[in-house]
GROMACS .gro file of C-alpha atoms in nm:
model
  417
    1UNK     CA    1   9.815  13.125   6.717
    2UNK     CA    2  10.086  13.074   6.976
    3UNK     CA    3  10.129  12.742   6.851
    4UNK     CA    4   9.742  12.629   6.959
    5UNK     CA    5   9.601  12.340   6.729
    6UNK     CA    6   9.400  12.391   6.473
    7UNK     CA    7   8.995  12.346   6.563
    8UNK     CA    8   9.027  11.968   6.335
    9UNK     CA    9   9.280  11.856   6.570
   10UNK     CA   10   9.077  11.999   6.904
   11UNK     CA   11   8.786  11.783   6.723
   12UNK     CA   12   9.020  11.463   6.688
   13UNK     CA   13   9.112  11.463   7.085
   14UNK     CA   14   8.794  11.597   7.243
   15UNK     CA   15   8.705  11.243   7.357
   16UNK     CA   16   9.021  11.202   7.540
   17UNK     CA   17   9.040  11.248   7.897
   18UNK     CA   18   9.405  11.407   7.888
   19UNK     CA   19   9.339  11.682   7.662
   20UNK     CA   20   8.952  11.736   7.827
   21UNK     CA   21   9.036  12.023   8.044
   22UNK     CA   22   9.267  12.175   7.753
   23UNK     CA   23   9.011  12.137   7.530
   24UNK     CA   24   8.758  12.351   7.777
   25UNK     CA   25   8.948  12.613   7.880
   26UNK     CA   26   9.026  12.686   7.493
   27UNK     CA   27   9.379  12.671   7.555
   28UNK     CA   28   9.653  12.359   7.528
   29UNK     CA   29   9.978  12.369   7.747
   30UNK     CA   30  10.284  12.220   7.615
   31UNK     CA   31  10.284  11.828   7.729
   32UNK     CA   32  10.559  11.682   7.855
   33UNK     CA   33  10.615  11.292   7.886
   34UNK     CA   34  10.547  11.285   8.304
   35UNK     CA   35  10.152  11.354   8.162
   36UNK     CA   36  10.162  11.122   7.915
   37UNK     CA   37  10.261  10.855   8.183
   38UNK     CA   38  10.008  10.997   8.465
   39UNK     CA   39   9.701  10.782   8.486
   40UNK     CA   40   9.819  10.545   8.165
   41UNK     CA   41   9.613  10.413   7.988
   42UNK     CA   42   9.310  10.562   8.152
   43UNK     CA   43   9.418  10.916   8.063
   44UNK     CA   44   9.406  10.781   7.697
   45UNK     CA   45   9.135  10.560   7.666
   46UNK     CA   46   8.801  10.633   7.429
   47UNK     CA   47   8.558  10.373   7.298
   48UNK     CA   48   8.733  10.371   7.010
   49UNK     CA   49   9.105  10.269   7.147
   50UNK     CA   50   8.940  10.008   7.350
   51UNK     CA   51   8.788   9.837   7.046
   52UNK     CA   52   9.103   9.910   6.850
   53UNK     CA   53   9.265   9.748   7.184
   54UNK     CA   54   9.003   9.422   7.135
   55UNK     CA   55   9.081   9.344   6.770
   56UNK     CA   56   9.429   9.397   6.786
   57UNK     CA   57   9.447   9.731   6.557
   58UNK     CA   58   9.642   9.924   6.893
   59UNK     CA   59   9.902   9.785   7.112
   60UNK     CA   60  10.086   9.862   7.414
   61UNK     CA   61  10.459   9.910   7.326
   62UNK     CA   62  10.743  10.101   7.516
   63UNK     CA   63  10.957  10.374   7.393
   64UNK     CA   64  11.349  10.278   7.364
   65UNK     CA   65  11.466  10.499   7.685
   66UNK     CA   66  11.834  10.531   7.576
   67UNK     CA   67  11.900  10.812   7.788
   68UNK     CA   68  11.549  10.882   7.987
   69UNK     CA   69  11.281  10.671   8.107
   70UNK     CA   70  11.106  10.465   7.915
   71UNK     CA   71  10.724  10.533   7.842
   72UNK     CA   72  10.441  10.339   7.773
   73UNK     CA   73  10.303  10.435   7.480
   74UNK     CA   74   9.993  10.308   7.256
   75UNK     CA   75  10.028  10.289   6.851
   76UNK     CA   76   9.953  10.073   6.571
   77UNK     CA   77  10.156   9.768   6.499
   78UNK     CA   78  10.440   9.842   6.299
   79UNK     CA   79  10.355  10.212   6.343
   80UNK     CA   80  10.723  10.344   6.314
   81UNK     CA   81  10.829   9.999   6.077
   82UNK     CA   82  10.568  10.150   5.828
   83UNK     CA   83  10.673  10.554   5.913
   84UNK     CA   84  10.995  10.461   5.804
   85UNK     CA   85  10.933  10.264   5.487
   86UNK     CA   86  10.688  10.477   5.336
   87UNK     CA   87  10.983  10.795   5.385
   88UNK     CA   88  11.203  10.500   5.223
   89UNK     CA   89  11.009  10.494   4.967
   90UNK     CA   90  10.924  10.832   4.861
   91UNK     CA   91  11.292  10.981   4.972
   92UNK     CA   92  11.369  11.181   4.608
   93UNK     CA   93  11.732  11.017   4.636
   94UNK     CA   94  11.705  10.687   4.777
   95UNK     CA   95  11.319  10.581   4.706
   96UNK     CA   96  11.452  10.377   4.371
   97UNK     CA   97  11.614  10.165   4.611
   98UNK     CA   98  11.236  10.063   4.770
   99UNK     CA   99  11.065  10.019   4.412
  100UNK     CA  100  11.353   9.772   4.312
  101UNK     CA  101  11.303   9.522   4.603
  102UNK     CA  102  11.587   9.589   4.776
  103UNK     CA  103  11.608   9.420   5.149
  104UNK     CA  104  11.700   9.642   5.428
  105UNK     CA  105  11.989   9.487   5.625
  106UNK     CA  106  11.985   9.704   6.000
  107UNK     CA  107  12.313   9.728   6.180
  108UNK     CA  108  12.223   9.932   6.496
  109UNK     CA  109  12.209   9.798   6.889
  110UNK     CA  110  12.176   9.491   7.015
  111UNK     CA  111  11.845   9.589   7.195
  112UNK     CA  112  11.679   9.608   6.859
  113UNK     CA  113  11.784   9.275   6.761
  114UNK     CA  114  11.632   9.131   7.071
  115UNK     CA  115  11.328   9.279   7.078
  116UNK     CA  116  11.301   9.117   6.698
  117UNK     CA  117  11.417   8.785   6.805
  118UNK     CA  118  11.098   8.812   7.145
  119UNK     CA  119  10.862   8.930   6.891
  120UNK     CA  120  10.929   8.661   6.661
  121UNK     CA  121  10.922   8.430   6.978
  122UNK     CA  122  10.593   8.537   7.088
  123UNK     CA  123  10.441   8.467   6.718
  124UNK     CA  124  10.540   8.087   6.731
  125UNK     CA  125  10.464   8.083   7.134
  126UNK     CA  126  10.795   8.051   7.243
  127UNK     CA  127  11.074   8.176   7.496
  128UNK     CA  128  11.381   8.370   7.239
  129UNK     CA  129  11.670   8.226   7.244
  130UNK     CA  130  11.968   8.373   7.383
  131UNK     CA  131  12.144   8.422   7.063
  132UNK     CA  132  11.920   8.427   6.809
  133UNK     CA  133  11.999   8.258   6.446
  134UNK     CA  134  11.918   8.422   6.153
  135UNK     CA  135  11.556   8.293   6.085
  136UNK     CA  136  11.448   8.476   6.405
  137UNK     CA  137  11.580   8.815   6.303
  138UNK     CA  138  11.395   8.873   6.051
  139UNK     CA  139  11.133   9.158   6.115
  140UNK     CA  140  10.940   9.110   5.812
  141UNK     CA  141  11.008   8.985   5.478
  142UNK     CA  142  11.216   9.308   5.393
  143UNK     CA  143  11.437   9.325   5.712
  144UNK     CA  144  11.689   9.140   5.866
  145UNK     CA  145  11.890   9.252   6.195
  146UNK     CA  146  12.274   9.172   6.226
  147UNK     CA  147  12.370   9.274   6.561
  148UNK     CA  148  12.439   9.028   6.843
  149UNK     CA  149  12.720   9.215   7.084
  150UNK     CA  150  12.625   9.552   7.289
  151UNK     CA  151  12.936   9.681   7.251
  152UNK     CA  152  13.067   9.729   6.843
  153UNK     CA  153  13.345   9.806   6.961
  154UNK     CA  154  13.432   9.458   7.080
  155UNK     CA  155  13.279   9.283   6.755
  156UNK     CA  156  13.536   8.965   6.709
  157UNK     CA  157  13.658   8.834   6.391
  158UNK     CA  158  13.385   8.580   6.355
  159UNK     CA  159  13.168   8.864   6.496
  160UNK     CA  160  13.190   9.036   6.163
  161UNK     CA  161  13.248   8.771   5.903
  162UNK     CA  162  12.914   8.645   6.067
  163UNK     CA  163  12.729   8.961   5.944
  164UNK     CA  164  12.921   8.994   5.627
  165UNK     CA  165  12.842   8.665   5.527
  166UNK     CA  166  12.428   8.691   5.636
  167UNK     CA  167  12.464   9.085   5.442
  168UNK     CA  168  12.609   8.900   5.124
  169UNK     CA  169  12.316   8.652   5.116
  170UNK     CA  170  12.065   8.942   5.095
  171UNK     CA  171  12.261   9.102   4.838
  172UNK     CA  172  12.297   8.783   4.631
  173UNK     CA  173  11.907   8.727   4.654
  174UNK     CA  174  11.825   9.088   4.445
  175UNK     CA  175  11.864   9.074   4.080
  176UNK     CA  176  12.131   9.318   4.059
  177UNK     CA  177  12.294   9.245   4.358
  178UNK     CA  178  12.115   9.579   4.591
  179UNK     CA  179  12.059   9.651   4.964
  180UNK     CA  180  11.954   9.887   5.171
  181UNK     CA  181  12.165   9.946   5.515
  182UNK     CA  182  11.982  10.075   5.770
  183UNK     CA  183  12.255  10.174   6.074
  184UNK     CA  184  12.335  10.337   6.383
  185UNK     CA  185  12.604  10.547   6.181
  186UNK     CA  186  12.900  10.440   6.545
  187UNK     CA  187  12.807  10.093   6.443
  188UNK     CA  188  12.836  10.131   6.103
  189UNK     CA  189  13.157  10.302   6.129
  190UNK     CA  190  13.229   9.999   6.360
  191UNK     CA  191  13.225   9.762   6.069
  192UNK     CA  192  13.422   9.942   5.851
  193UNK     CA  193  13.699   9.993   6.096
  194UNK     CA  194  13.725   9.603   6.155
  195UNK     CA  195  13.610   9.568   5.822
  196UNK     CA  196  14.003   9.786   5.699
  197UNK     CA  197  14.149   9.625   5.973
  198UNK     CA  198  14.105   9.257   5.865
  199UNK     CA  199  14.103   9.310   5.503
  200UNK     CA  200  13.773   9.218   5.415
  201UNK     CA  201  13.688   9.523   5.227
  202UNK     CA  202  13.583   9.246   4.922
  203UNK     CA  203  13.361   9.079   5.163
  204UNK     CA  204  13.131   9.345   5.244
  205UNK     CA  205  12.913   9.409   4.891
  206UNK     CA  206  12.840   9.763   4.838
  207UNK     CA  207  12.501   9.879   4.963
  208UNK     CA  208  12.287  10.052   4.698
  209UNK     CA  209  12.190  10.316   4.938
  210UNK     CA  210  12.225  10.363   5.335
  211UNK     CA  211  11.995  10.552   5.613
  212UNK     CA  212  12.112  10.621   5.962
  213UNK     CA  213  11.920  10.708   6.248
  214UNK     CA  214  11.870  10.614   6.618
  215UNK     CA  215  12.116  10.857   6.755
  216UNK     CA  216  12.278  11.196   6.646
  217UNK     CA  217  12.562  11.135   6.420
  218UNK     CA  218  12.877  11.310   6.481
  219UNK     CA  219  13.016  11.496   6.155
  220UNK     CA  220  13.318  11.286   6.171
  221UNK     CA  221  13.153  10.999   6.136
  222UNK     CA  222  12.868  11.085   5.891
  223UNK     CA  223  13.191  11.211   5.682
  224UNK     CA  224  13.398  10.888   5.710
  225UNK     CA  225  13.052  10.713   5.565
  226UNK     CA  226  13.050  10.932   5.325
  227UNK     CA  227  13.407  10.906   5.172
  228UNK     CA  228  13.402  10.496   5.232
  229UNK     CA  229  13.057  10.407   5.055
  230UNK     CA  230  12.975  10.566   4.671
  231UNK     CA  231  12.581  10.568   4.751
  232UNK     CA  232  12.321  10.797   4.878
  233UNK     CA  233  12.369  10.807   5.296
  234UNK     CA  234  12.076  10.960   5.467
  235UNK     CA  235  12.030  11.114   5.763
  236UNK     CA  236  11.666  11.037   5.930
  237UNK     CA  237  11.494  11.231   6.239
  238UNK     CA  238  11.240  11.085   6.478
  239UNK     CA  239  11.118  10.866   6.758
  240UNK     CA  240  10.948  10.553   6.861
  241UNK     CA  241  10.619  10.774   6.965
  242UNK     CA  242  10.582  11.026   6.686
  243UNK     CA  243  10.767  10.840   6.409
  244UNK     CA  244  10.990  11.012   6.162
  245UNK     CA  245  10.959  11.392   6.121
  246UNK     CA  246  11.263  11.494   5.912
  247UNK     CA  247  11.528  11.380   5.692
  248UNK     CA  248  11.826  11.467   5.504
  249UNK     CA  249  11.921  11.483   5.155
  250UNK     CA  250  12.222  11.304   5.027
  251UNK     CA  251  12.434  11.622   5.058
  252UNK     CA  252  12.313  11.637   5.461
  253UNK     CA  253  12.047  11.932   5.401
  254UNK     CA  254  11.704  11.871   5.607
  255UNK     CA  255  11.393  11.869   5.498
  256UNK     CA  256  11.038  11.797   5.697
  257UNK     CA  257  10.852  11.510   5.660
  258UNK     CA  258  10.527  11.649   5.799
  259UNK     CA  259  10.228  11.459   5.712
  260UNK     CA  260   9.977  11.481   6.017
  261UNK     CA  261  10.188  11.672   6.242
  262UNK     CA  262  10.301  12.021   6.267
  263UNK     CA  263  10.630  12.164   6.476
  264UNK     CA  264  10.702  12.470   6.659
  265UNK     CA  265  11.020  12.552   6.788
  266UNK     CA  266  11.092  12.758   7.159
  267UNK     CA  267  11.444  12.861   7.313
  268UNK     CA  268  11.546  12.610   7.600
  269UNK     CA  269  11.645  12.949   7.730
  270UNK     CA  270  11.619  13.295   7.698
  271UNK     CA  271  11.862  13.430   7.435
  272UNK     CA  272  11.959  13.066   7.316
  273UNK     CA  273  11.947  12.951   6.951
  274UNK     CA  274  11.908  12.614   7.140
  275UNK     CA  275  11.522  12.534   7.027
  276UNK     CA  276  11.334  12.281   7.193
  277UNK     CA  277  11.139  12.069   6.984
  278UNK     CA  278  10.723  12.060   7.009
  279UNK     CA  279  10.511  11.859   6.791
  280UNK     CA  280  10.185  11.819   6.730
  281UNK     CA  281  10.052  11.453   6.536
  282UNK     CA  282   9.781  11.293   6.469
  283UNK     CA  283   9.952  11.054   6.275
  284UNK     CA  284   9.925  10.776   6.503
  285UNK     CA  285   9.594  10.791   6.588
  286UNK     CA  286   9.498  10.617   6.877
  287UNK     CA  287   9.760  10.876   7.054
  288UNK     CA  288   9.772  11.170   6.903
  289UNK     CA  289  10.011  11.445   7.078
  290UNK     CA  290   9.916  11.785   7.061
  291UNK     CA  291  10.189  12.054   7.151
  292UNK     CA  292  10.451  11.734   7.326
  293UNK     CA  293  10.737  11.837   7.425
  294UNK     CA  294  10.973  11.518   7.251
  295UNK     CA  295  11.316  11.614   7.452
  296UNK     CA  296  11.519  11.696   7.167
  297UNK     CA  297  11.720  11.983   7.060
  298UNK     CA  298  11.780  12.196   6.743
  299UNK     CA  299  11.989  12.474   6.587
  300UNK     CA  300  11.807  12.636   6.277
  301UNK     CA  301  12.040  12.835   6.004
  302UNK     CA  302  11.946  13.184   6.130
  303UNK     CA  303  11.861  13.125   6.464
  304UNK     CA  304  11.513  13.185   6.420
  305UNK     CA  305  11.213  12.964   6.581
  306UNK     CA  306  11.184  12.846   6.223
  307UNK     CA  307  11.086  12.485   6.190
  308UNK     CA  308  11.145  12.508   5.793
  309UNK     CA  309  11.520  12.613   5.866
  310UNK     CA  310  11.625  12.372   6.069
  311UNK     CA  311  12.001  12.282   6.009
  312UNK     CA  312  12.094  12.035   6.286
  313UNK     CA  313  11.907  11.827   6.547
  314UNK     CA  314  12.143  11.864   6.830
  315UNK     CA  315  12.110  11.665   7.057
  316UNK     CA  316  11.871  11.613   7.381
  317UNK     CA  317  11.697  11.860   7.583
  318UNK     CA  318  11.783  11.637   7.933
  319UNK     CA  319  12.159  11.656   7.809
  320UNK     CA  320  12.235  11.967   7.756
  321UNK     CA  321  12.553  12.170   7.931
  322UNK     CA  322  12.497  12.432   8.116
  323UNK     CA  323  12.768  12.701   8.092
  324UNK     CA  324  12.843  13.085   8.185
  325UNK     CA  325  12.752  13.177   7.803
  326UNK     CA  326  12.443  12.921   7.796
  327UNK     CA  327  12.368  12.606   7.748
  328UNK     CA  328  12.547  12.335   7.509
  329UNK     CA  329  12.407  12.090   7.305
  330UNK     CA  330  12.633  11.753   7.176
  331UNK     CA  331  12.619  11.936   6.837
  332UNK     CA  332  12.806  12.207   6.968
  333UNK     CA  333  13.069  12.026   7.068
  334UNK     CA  334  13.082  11.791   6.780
  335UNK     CA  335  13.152  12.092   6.561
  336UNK     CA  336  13.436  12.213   6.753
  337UNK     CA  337  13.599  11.861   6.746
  338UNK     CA  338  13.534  11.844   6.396
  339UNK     CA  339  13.639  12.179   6.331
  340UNK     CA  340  13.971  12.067   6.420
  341UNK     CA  341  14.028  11.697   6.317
  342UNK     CA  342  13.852  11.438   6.085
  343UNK     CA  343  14.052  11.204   6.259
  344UNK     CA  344  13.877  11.238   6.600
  345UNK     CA  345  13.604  10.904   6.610
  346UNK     CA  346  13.423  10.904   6.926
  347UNK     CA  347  13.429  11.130   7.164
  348UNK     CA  348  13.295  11.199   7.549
  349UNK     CA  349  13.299  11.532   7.769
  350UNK     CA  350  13.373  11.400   8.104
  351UNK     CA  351  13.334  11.685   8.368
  352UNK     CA  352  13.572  11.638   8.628
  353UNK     CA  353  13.474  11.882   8.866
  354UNK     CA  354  13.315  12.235   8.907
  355UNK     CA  355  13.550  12.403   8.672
  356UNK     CA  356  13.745  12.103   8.491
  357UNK     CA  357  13.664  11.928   8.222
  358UNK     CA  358  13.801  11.606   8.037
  359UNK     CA  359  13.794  11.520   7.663
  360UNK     CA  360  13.847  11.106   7.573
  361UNK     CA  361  13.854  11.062   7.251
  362UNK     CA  362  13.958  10.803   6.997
  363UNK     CA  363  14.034  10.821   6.602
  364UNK     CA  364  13.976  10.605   6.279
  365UNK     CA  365  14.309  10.487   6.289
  366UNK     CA  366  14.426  10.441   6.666
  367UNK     CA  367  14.656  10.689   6.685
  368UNK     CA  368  14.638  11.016   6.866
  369UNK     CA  369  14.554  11.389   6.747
  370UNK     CA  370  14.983  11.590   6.726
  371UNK     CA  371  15.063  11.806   6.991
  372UNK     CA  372  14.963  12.091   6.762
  373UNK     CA  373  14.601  11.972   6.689
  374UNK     CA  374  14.531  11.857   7.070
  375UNK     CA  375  14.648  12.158   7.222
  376UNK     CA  376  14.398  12.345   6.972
  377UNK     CA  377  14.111  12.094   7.078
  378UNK     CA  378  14.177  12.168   7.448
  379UNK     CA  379  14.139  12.545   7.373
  380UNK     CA  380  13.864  12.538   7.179
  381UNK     CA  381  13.665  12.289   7.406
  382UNK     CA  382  13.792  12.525   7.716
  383UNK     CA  383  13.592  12.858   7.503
  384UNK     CA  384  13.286  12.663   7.474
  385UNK     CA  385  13.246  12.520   7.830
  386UNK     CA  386  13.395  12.791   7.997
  387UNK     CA  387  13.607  12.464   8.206
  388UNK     CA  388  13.967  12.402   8.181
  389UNK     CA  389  14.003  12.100   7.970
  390UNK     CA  390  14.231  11.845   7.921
  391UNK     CA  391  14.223  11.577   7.610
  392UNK     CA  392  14.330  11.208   7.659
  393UNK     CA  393  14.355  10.989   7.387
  394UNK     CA  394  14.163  10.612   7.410
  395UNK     CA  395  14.161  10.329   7.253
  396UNK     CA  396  13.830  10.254   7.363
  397UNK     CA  397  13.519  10.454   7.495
  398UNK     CA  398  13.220  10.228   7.614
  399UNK     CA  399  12.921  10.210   7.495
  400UNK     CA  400  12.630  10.257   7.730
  401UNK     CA  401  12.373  10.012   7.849
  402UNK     CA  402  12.094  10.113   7.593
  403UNK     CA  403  12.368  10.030   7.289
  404UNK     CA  404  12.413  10.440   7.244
  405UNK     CA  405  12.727  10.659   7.334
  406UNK     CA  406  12.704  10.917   7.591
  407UNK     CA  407  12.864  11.233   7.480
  408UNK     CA  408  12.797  11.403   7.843
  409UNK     CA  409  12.932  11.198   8.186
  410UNK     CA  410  13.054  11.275   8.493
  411UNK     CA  411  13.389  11.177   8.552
  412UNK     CA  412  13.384  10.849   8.468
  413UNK     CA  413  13.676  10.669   8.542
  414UNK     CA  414  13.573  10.367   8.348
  415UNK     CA  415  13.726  10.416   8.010
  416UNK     CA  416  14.023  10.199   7.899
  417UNK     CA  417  14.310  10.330   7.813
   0.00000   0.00000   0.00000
């Protein structure tokens, strides 16, 4: 079928004025986000949106944008809130943790907290304040958000004796003592780094099972989670617009999470075992995307357009490297740093010219990679760009604007030593 809905879906968007001529000529192009955007809302808009509009069943929301522009998108209230808890709830490892009542406790960027705290605002008709307390960061009655810095990295001693403190009093309210931390795995890994560094270890109660999401994962990191915490830590896939789509077991292996939607995977270039993924959903009805293009990247385990084999999501479509032997995803270079250190934290490419490349990079513990291991990063870095490379050791890497790490920049000058 070339990857052409099915004749129920063509029924479900006939009505819709973006997918009209598609729907005529018998044939559906692969959408990408500039025709979502063109003519919004109007390009969207059916009787029935406009009453769902009217009684408050649809809103207008924005996607995050952490490394593109953001998009005005149309959903259900609490559409990805709910996408996520019902996978929390029927995950075969972690699920228990949903039946027993435990509270989910989200450590990921600041951006999320403050779009809590002005939601929260604009139910009691009020301006947020600038740092919210605690009763305003609650999303529901099952989630609170901890984060009030941008960069994790900078997180203070009261910083994080703050958030242990406000994660102990969820813990202490279950009847066994369970929570569920939700995480950006970098700020995660943060917490335990200042958590080892100040001794607190005692402070922070052990979390009856963990998901992270938001942004890839290096293997470093989703390692060091793994060794520090003695529950369940997932892996989830997905986005603001088409909610989640995938997630991993508690030994890292994916598996779909497919209800309403369908995937199909094409090369981001001839010859690559880059895949691009396309998705088709009707779960979210009031926007259902048939054959969207969502920007991200995958590898499958045999390099086959298989959408039931995929073994890593990759990275972004917008970010990928291109290089004499094709183009390279984060992943790819995430396995080649891990391949040679699980001391290496976070990590940035920084291309310093046409043929030069720079690696910053900074480790669990502070101290830098032995001449042995570096000089085997540069090398191996150097094969996969096809760029000389050199590796400097930081202390620090920024964090972007949007609260995510860039693992792609220009040379950027910036970073502390």
């Amino acid at each position: 079928m070339n990857g052409q809905p099915s004749p129920d879906i063509v029924d479900r968007v006939r009505d819709i004025p973006v997918y009209r001529a598609s729907v005529d000529r018998g044939h559906f192009p692969i959408l990408e986000k500039p025709e979502i955007a063109r003519g919004f809302p109007d390009n969207w808009m059916t009787p029935q949106l406009a009453r769902a509009l009217e009684a408050g069943e649809a809103e207008f929301v924005l996607s995050t944008g952490t490394n593109h522009a953001r998009m005005q998108l149309i959903r259900p209230p609490y559409f990805l809130l709910h996408s996520y808890y019902r996978l929390w709830s029927e995950h075969p490892d972690i699920g228990w943790t949903w039946h027993e009542g435990c509270r989910r406790v989200s450590l990921t960027t600041v951006l999320a907290t403050e779009h809590v705290a002005r939601v929260n605002a604009a139910r009691r008709g009020a301006a947020p304040e600038p740092v919210p307390p605690l009763d305003q960061r609650w999303l529901d009655d099952r989630t609170l958000y901890l984060n009030l810095r941008l960069d994790p990295a900078r997180w203070d001693r009261a910083d994080v004796e703050r958030m242990l403190a406000e994660v102990r009093a969820v813990s202490a309210a279950h009847p066994h003592g369970g929570y569920h931390l939700d995480c950006s795995a970098h700020h995660l890994a943060h917490l335990v780094q200042k958590v080892e560094q100040w001794g607190l270890q005692d402070a922070l109660p052990r979390p009856s099972s963990i998901i992270h999401a938001y942004e890839y994962a290096p293997r470093n990191v989703r390692r060091h989670l793994r060794a520090y915490f003695d529950c369940p830590v997932i892996d989830l896939f997905g986005s603001t617009e088409l909610g989640y789509l995938y997630y991993s077991d508690r030994h890292g292996r994916y598996r779909p999470y497919l209800d309403d939607m369908s995937v199909e995977l094409i090369p981001v270039a001839p010859g690559s075992s880059i895949h691009s993924l396309i998705v088709t959903s009707v779960r979210n009805p009031y926007m259902p995307l048939v054959r969207y293009r969502s920007g991200d990247c995958v590898r499958t385990l045999d390099g086959t357009p298989d959408p039931g084999r995929i073994a890593a999501f990759c990275g972004r479509e917008k970010e990928l490297l291109a290089t004499p032997h094709g183009p390279v995803a984060h992943a790819d270079l995430d396995d080649r740093v891990a391949a040679v250190s699980d001391r290496v934290f976070l990590h940035q490419l920084q291309l310093t010219g046409e043929t030069d490349c720079r690696l910053a990079y900074t480790t669990f513990d502070g101290r830098p990679l032995d001449a042995p291991r570096a000089a085997a990063l540069e090398r191996s870095v150097a094969d996969l760009t096809g760029r000389r490379c050199s590796l400097v050791h930081r202390t620090h890497i920024p964090i972007g604007a949007s609260g995510k790490y860039a693992w792609l920049a220009t040379d950027a000058g910036q970073d502390a030593p």
